[in-house]
Amino acid sequence: MAYDRILITQAEIQNCILMLSKKITATYETFDNLVIIVVLNGARQFAKDLIKALGVNLEIEYIRASSYYGGIESCKKVEIEGNINSKLSGKSVLIIDDIYDSGLTLNALLRFVKGHKPKDIKTCVLLEKNTRHEVQIPLDYVGLIVEDSFLIGYGLDYQDNFRDLPFIAALNLNTIEEDQTLPIME
Ligand code: IMP
Ligand code: MG
């Protein structure tokens, strides 16, 4: 079995999204220049549900950030792929990611987005790992704080598997194969 127990149920995820959507809507409801940047692949499911719950006029952009190459430890280099089609200059940007772990991914994304000269940038994650982050990121919206284990489900993958689980669980480390050399996770 890939996981021993469910850490966050489907209902808990949806409650959390409702709470986040209220806060985000309260911030941006009078704005007409919001661009949401969804970090693929992990945040796709979360962003889809969150954006549906927002009462805000917005544009959506997708960007891919890769830092995990088949293991459960982040390697230090973050690659960013994809183009931002909307002009960000003078606009408000909200970056949506699935999880804040080392902080390297969000740090690289913040730097990338800043280069497009938006008016302001905020960050939203569904989960924040309860660990010592390598880079401190000023998060604006956090769904839940979670323990330091490798999580799967609701967009989070291990070697591209388990994204489709409707809940979030801790990966059962006994199921990990010895060969972790394949480039797999985003
Ligand atoms: P960070 O750069 O270490 O903060 O990690 C952020 C990225 O790594 C996230 O966007 C996730 O895609 C991935 N990630 C971090 N922790 C986990 C996990 O526990 N399960 C699955 N993916 C993770
Ligand atoms: Mg990611």
PDB file of C-alpha atoms and ligand atoms in Angstrom:
ATOM      1  CA  MET A   1       0.000   0.000   0.000  1.00  0.00           C
ATOM      2  CA  ALA A   2       1.391   3.421  -0.954  1.00  0.00           C
ATOM      3  CA  TYR A   3       0.098   5.077   2.225  1.00  0.00           C
ATOM      4  CA  ASP A   4      -0.770   4.004   5.753  1.00  0.00           C
ATOM      5  CA  ARG A   5      -3.376   6.586   6.627  1.00  0.00           C
ATOM      6  CA  ILE A   6      -5.101   9.631   5.247  1.00  0.00           C
ATOM      7  CA  LEU A   7      -3.726  12.853   6.734  1.00  0.00           C
ATOM      8  CA  ILE A   8      -6.149  15.323   5.185  1.00  0.00           C
ATOM      9  CA  THR A   9      -9.571  14.185   4.041  1.00  0.00           C
ATOM     10  CA  GLN A  10     -11.446  15.387   0.996  1.00  0.00           C
ATOM     11  CA  ALA A  11     -13.829  17.353   3.254  1.00  0.00           C
ATOM     12  CA  GLU A  12     -10.933  18.998   5.095  1.00  0.00           C
ATOM     13  CA  ILE A  13      -9.365  20.032   1.793  1.00  0.00           C
ATOM     14  CA  GLN A  14     -12.640  21.560   0.613  1.00  0.00           C
ATOM     15  CA  ASN A  15     -13.149  23.452   3.922  1.00  0.00           C
ATOM     16  CA  CYS A  16      -9.656  24.777   3.630  1.00  0.00           C
ATOM     17  CA  ILE A  17     -10.302  25.941   0.064  1.00  0.00           C
ATOM     18  CA  LEU A  18     -13.458  27.721   1.192  1.00  0.00           C
ATOM     19  CA  MET A  19     -11.525  29.515   3.935  1.00  0.00           C
ATOM     20  CA  LEU A  20      -8.768  30.526   1.487  1.00  0.00           C
ATOM     21  CA  SER A  21     -11.244  31.630  -1.174  1.00  0.00           C
ATOM     22  CA  LYS A  22     -12.962  33.987   1.272  1.00  0.00           C
ATOM     23  CA  LYS A  23      -9.665  35.617   2.247  1.00  0.00           C
ATOM     24  CA  ILE A  24      -8.435  35.898  -1.340  1.00  0.00           C
ATOM     25  CA  THR A  25     -11.772  37.246  -2.576  1.00  0.00           C
ATOM     26  CA  ALA A  26     -11.761  39.861   0.206  1.00  0.00           C
ATOM     27  CA  THR A  27      -8.333  41.061  -0.961  1.00  0.00           C
ATOM     28  CA  TYR A  28      -8.958  41.135  -4.690  1.00  0.00           C
ATOM     29  CA  GLU A  29     -12.692  41.710  -5.186  1.00  0.00           C
ATOM     30  CA  THR A  30     -12.247  45.326  -6.183  1.00  0.00           C
ATOM     31  CA  PHE A  31      -9.273  44.589  -8.470  1.00  0.00           C
ATOM     32  CA  ASP A  32      -9.635  44.181 -12.208  1.00  0.00           C
ATOM     33  CA  ASN A  33      -6.022  43.310 -12.981  1.00  0.00           C
ATOM     34  CA  LEU A  34      -5.327  40.076 -11.105  1.00  0.00           C
ATOM     35  CA  VAL A  35      -3.229  37.382 -12.786  1.00  0.00           C
ATOM     36  CA  ILE A  36      -3.116  33.994 -11.095  1.00  0.00           C
ATOM     37  CA  ILE A  37      -0.030  31.907 -11.844  1.00  0.00           C
ATOM     38  CA  VAL A  38      -0.587  28.197 -11.260  1.00  0.00           C
ATOM     39  CA  VAL A  39       2.535  26.112 -10.632  1.00  0.00           C
ATOM     40  CA  LEU A  40       2.287  22.853 -12.567  1.00  0.00           C
ATOM     41  CA  ASN A  41       1.799  20.013 -12.133  1.00  0.00           C
ATOM     42  CA  GLY A  42       1.289  19.790  -8.399  1.00  0.00           C
ATOM     43  CA  ALA A  43      -0.999  22.794  -7.924  1.00  0.00           C
ATOM     44  CA  ARG A  44      -3.339  22.079 -10.837  1.00  0.00           C
ATOM     45  CA  GLN A  45      -6.042  20.344  -8.791  1.00  0.00           C
ATOM     46  CA  PHE A  46      -5.875  22.800  -5.903  1.00  0.00           C
ATOM     47  CA  ALA A  47      -5.895  25.856  -8.180  1.00  0.00           C
ATOM     48  CA  LYS A  48      -8.853  24.523 -10.176  1.00  0.00           C
ATOM     49  CA  ASP A  49     -10.984  24.143  -7.040  1.00  0.00           C
ATOM     50  CA  LEU A  50      -9.772  27.391  -5.489  1.00  0.00           C
ATOM     51  CA  ILE A  51     -10.320  29.526  -8.597  1.00  0.00           C
ATOM     52  CA  LYS A  52     -13.852  28.104  -8.955  1.00  0.00           C
ATOM     53  CA  ALA A  53     -14.599  29.337  -5.431  1.00  0.00           C
ATOM     54  CA  LEU A  54     -13.247  32.875  -5.980  1.00  0.00           C
ATOM     55  CA  GLY A  55     -15.549  35.757  -6.775  1.00  0.00           C
ATOM     56  CA  VAL A  56     -12.860  37.701  -8.591  1.00  0.00           C
ATOM     57  CA  ASN A  57     -12.165  38.822 -12.130  1.00  0.00           C
ATOM     58  CA  LEU A  58      -8.864  37.210 -13.124  1.00  0.00           C
ATOM     59  CA  GLU A  59      -6.555  35.865 -15.794  1.00  0.00           C
ATOM     60  CA  ILE A  60      -4.877  32.467 -15.365  1.00  0.00           C
ATOM     61  CA  GLU A  61      -1.350  31.554 -16.409  1.00  0.00           C
ATOM     62  CA  TYR A  62       0.412  28.221 -15.967  1.00  0.00           C
ATOM     63  CA  ILE A  63       4.077  27.670 -15.338  1.00  0.00           C
ATOM     64  CA  ARG A  64       6.084  24.526 -14.685  1.00  0.00           C
ATOM     65  CA  ALA A  65       8.722  24.374 -11.978  1.00  0.00           C
ATOM     66  CA  SER A  66      10.911  21.298 -11.523  1.00  0.00           C
ATOM     67  CA  SER A  67      13.165  20.576  -8.624  1.00  0.00           C
ATOM     68  CA  TYR A  68      12.659  16.927  -7.721  1.00  0.00           C
ATOM     69  CA  TYR A  69      14.296  14.273  -9.843  1.00  0.00           C
ATOM     70  CA  GLY A  70      12.880  10.978  -8.756  1.00  0.00           C
ATOM     71  CA  GLY A  71      13.716  11.038  -5.084  1.00  0.00           C
ATOM     72  CA  ILE A  72      12.030  12.497  -2.064  1.00  0.00           C
ATOM     73  CA  GLU A  73      14.683  15.153  -1.459  1.00  0.00           C
ATOM     74  CA  SER A  74      14.632  18.412  -3.396  1.00  0.00           C
ATOM     75  CA  CYS A  75      17.713  18.931  -5.506  1.00  0.00           C
ATOM     76  CA  LYS A  76      18.880  22.491  -5.337  1.00  0.00           C
ATOM     77  CA  LYS A  77      18.332  23.623  -8.893  1.00  0.00           C
ATOM     78  CA  VAL A  78      14.854  24.802  -9.830  1.00  0.00           C
ATOM     79  CA  GLU A  79      13.974  24.883 -13.495  1.00  0.00           C
ATOM     80  CA  ILE A  80      11.148  27.071 -14.674  1.00  0.00           C
ATOM     81  CA  GLU A  81       9.450  26.287 -17.960  1.00  0.00           C
ATOM     82  CA  GLY A  82       6.657  28.035 -19.768  1.00  0.00           C
ATOM     83  CA  ASN A  83       5.803  31.521 -20.890  1.00  0.00           C
ATOM     84  CA  ILE A  84       3.663  34.102 -19.257  1.00  0.00           C
ATOM     85  CA  ASN A  85       1.436  35.337 -22.050  1.00  0.00           C
ATOM     86  CA  SER A  86      -0.304  38.150 -20.205  1.00  0.00           C
ATOM     87  CA  LYS A  87       1.605  41.332 -19.645  1.00  0.00           C
ATOM     88  CA  LEU A  88       2.288  41.345 -15.888  1.00  0.00           C
ATOM     89  CA  SER A  89       3.627  44.852 -15.778  1.00  0.00           C
ATOM     90  CA  GLY A  90       1.436  46.975 -13.489  1.00  0.00           C
ATOM     91  CA  LYS A  91      -0.792  43.998 -12.587  1.00  0.00           C
ATOM     92  CA  SER A  92      -1.306  42.093  -9.338  1.00  0.00           C
ATOM     93  CA  VAL A  93      -0.015  38.535  -9.337  1.00  0.00           C
ATOM     94  CA  LEU A  94      -1.026  35.665  -7.094  1.00  0.00           C
ATOM     95  CA  ILE A  95       1.206  32.577  -7.327  1.00  0.00           C
ATOM     96  CA  ILE A  96      -0.572  29.343  -6.403  1.00  0.00           C
ATOM     97  CA  ASP A  97       1.494  26.288  -5.462  1.00  0.00           C
ATOM     98  CA  ASP A  98       0.669  23.035  -3.756  1.00  0.00           C
ATOM     99  CA  ILE A  99       3.245  22.957  -0.956  1.00  0.00           C
ATOM    100  CA  TYR A 100       5.983  25.039   0.661  1.00  0.00           C
ATOM    101  CA  ASP A 101       8.807  22.725   1.656  1.00  0.00           C
ATOM    102  CA  SER A 102      12.401  23.971   1.224  1.00  0.00           C
ATOM    103  CA  GLY A 103      11.118  27.209  -0.323  1.00  0.00           C
ATOM    104  CA  LEU A 104      13.488  26.913  -3.299  1.00  0.00           C
ATOM    105  CA  THR A 105      10.684  26.598  -5.833  1.00  0.00           C
ATOM    106  CA  LEU A 106       8.729  29.612  -4.626  1.00  0.00           C
ATOM    107  CA  ASN A 107      11.918  31.589  -4.293  1.00  0.00           C
ATOM    108  CA  ALA A 108      12.831  30.902  -7.926  1.00  0.00           C
ATOM    109  CA  LEU A 109       9.288  31.680  -9.049  1.00  0.00           C
ATOM    110  CA  LEU A 110       9.165  34.943  -7.128  1.00  0.00           C
ATOM    111  CA  ARG A 111      12.404  36.013  -8.759  1.00  0.00           C
ATOM    112  CA  PHE A 112      11.086  35.003 -12.194  1.00  0.00           C
ATOM    113  CA  VAL A 113       7.776  36.841 -11.737  1.00  0.00           C
ATOM    114  CA  LYS A 114       9.458  39.957 -10.306  1.00  0.00           C
ATOM    115  CA  GLY A 115      11.405  40.169 -13.572  1.00  0.00           C
ATOM    116  CA  HIS A 116       8.066  40.823 -15.324  1.00  0.00           C
ATOM    117  CA  LYS A 117       7.566  43.961 -13.177  1.00  0.00           C
ATOM    118  CA  PRO A 118       4.087  43.356 -11.748  1.00  0.00           C
ATOM    119  CA  LYS A 119       2.528  45.902  -9.398  1.00  0.00           C
ATOM    120  CA  ASP A 120       2.545  43.390  -6.525  1.00  0.00           C
ATOM    121  CA  ILE A 121       3.012  39.668  -5.922  1.00  0.00           C
ATOM    122  CA  LYS A 122       1.327  37.468  -3.360  1.00  0.00           C
ATOM    123  CA  THR A 123       1.703  33.745  -2.721  1.00  0.00           C
ATOM    124  CA  CYS A 124      -0.799  31.049  -1.831  1.00  0.00           C
ATOM    125  CA  VAL A 125      -0.079  27.422  -0.943  1.00  0.00           C
ATOM    126  CA  LEU A 126      -2.415  24.675   0.127  1.00  0.00           C
ATOM    127  CA  LEU A 127       0.178  23.180   2.486  1.00  0.00           C
ATOM    128  CA  GLU A 128       3.172  24.381   4.438  1.00  0.00           C
ATOM    129  CA  LYS A 129       5.541  21.720   5.749  1.00  0.00           C
ATOM    130  CA  ASN A 130       6.395  22.034   9.376  1.00  0.00           C
ATOM    131  CA  THR A 131      10.162  22.042   8.721  1.00  0.00           C
ATOM    132  CA  ARG A 132      13.113  24.347   8.700  1.00  0.00           C
ATOM    133  CA  HIS A 133      12.758  25.924   5.260  1.00  0.00           C
ATOM    134  CA  GLU A 134      15.968  26.586   3.356  1.00  0.00           C
ATOM    135  CA  VAL A 135      14.558  29.863   2.103  1.00  0.00           C
ATOM    136  CA  GLN A 136      12.027  31.891   4.069  1.00  0.00           C
ATOM    137  CA  ILE A 137       9.178  32.888   1.781  1.00  0.00           C
ATOM    138  CA  PRO A 138       6.641  35.513   2.803  1.00  0.00           C
ATOM    139  CA  LEU A 139       3.474  33.485   2.265  1.00  0.00           C
ATOM    140  CA  ASP A 140       0.224  35.420   2.071  1.00  0.00           C
ATOM    141  CA  TYR A 141      -2.269  32.539   2.119  1.00  0.00           C
ATOM    142  CA  VAL A 142      -1.603  29.121   3.672  1.00  0.00           C
ATOM    143  CA  GLY A 143      -4.213  26.375   3.823  1.00  0.00           C
ATOM    144  CA  LEU A 144      -2.798  23.927   6.364  1.00  0.00           C
ATOM    145  CA  ILE A 145       0.473  23.285   8.181  1.00  0.00           C
ATOM    146  CA  VAL A 146       1.553  19.655   7.784  1.00  0.00           C
ATOM    147  CA  GLU A 147       4.114  17.331   9.295  1.00  0.00           C
ATOM    148  CA  ASP A 148       7.438  16.710   7.604  1.00  0.00           C
ATOM    149  CA  SER A 149       6.735  13.593   5.599  1.00  0.00           C
ATOM    150  CA  PHE A 150       6.495  12.996   1.885  1.00  0.00           C
ATOM    151  CA  LEU A 151       2.889  13.604   0.882  1.00  0.00           C
ATOM    152  CA  ILE A 152       0.845  12.244  -1.980  1.00  0.00           C
ATOM    153  CA  GLY A 153      -2.626  12.931  -3.331  1.00  0.00           C
ATOM    154  CA  TYR A 154      -4.703  15.890  -4.477  1.00  0.00           C
ATOM    155  CA  GLY A 155      -2.080  16.848  -7.065  1.00  0.00           C
ATOM    156  CA  LEU A 156       0.964  15.805  -5.044  1.00  0.00           C
ATOM    157  CA  ASP A 157       2.849  12.978  -6.667  1.00  0.00           C
ATOM    158  CA  TYR A 158       5.523  10.439  -6.080  1.00  0.00           C
ATOM    159  CA  GLN A 159       7.141   9.625  -9.436  1.00  0.00           C
ATOM    160  CA  ASP A 160       4.057  11.024 -11.164  1.00  0.00           C
ATOM    161  CA  ASN A 161       1.731   8.654  -9.357  1.00  0.00           C
ATOM    162  CA  PHE A 162      -1.035   9.303  -6.822  1.00  0.00           C
ATOM    163  CA  ARG A 163      -1.941  12.809  -7.997  1.00  0.00           C
ATOM    164  CA  ASP A 164      -5.490  11.639  -8.516  1.00  0.00           C
ATOM    165  CA  LEU A 165      -6.118  10.576  -4.920  1.00  0.00           C
ATOM    166  CA  PRO A 166      -8.943  12.839  -3.635  1.00  0.00           C
ATOM    167  CA  PHE A 167      -7.258  13.131  -0.196  1.00  0.00           C
ATOM    168  CA  ILE A 168      -3.705  13.736   1.046  1.00  0.00           C
ATOM    169  CA  ALA A 169      -1.692  10.953   2.664  1.00  0.00           C
ATOM    170  CA  ALA A 170       1.911  10.332   3.743  1.00  0.00           C
ATOM    171  CA  LEU A 171       3.813   8.102   1.350  1.00  0.00           C
ATOM    172  CA  ASN A 172       4.669   4.750   2.834  1.00  0.00           C
ATOM    173  CA  LEU A 173       8.456   4.755   2.516  1.00  0.00           C
ATOM    174  CA  ASN A 174       8.552   0.953   2.388  1.00  0.00           C
ATOM    175  CA  THR A 175       6.987   1.087  -1.064  1.00  0.00           C
ATOM    176  CA  ILE A 176       9.818   3.181  -2.516  1.00  0.00           C
ATOM    177  CA  GLU A 177      11.996   1.218  -4.881  1.00  0.00           C
ATOM    178  CA  GLU A 178      15.757   1.366  -4.525  1.00  0.00           C
ATOM    179  CA  ASP A 179      16.357   2.990  -7.909  1.00  0.00           C
ATOM    180  CA  GLN A 180      15.470   6.667  -7.544  1.00  0.00           C
ATOM    181  CA  THR A 181      17.499   7.912 -10.462  1.00  0.00           C
ATOM    182  CA  LEU A 182      14.713   8.528 -12.958  1.00  0.00           C
ATOM    183  CA  PRO A 183      13.683  12.147 -13.499  1.00  0.00           C
ATOM    184  CA  ILE A 184      10.123  12.034 -12.374  1.00  0.00           C
ATOM    185  CA  MET A 185       8.635  14.674 -10.104  1.00  0.00           C
ATOM    186  CA  GLU A 186       7.921  18.225 -11.014  1.00  0.00           C
TER     187      GLU A 186
HETATM  188  P1  IMP B   1      10.254  23.251  -2.264  1.00  0.00           P
HETATM  189  O1  IMP B   1      10.954  23.895  -3.436  1.00  0.00           O
HETATM  190  O2  IMP B   1      11.142  22.309  -1.514  1.00  0.00           O
HETATM  191  O3  IMP B   1       9.562  24.232  -1.359  1.00  0.00           O
HETATM  192  O4  IMP B   1       9.183  22.288  -2.845  1.00  0.00           O
HETATM  193  C1  IMP B   1       8.162  22.718  -3.546  1.00  0.00           C
HETATM  194  C2  IMP B   1       7.758  21.748  -4.646  1.00  0.00           C
HETATM  195  O5  IMP B   1       8.217  20.413  -4.419  1.00  0.00           O
HETATM  196  C3  IMP B   1       6.272  21.716  -4.633  1.00  0.00           C
HETATM  197  O6  IMP B   1       5.815  22.560  -5.666  1.00  0.00           O
HETATM  198  C4  IMP B   1       5.947  20.251  -4.888  1.00  0.00           C
HETATM  199  O7  IMP B   1       5.710  20.073  -6.258  1.00  0.00           O
HETATM  200  C5  IMP B   1       7.185  19.463  -4.511  1.00  0.00           C
HETATM  201  N1  IMP B   1       7.022  18.819  -3.196  1.00  0.00           N
HETATM  202  C6  IMP B   1       7.508  19.248  -2.005  1.00  0.00           C
HETATM  203  N2  IMP B   1       7.158  18.414  -1.008  1.00  0.00           N
HETATM  204  C7  IMP B   1       6.417  17.442  -1.584  1.00  0.00           C
HETATM  205  C8  IMP B   1       5.729  16.289  -1.044  1.00  0.00           C
HETATM  206  O8  IMP B   1       5.730  15.993   0.161  1.00  0.00           O
HETATM  207  N3  IMP B   1       5.057  15.520  -1.942  1.00  0.00           N
HETATM  208  C9  IMP B   1       5.017  15.820  -3.282  1.00  0.00           C
HETATM  209  N4  IMP B   1       5.624  16.895  -3.812  1.00  0.00           N
HETATM  210  C10 IMP B   1       6.327  17.696  -2.965  1.00  0.00           C
HETATM  211 MG    MG B   2       5.470  21.798  -7.489  1.00  0.00          MG
END
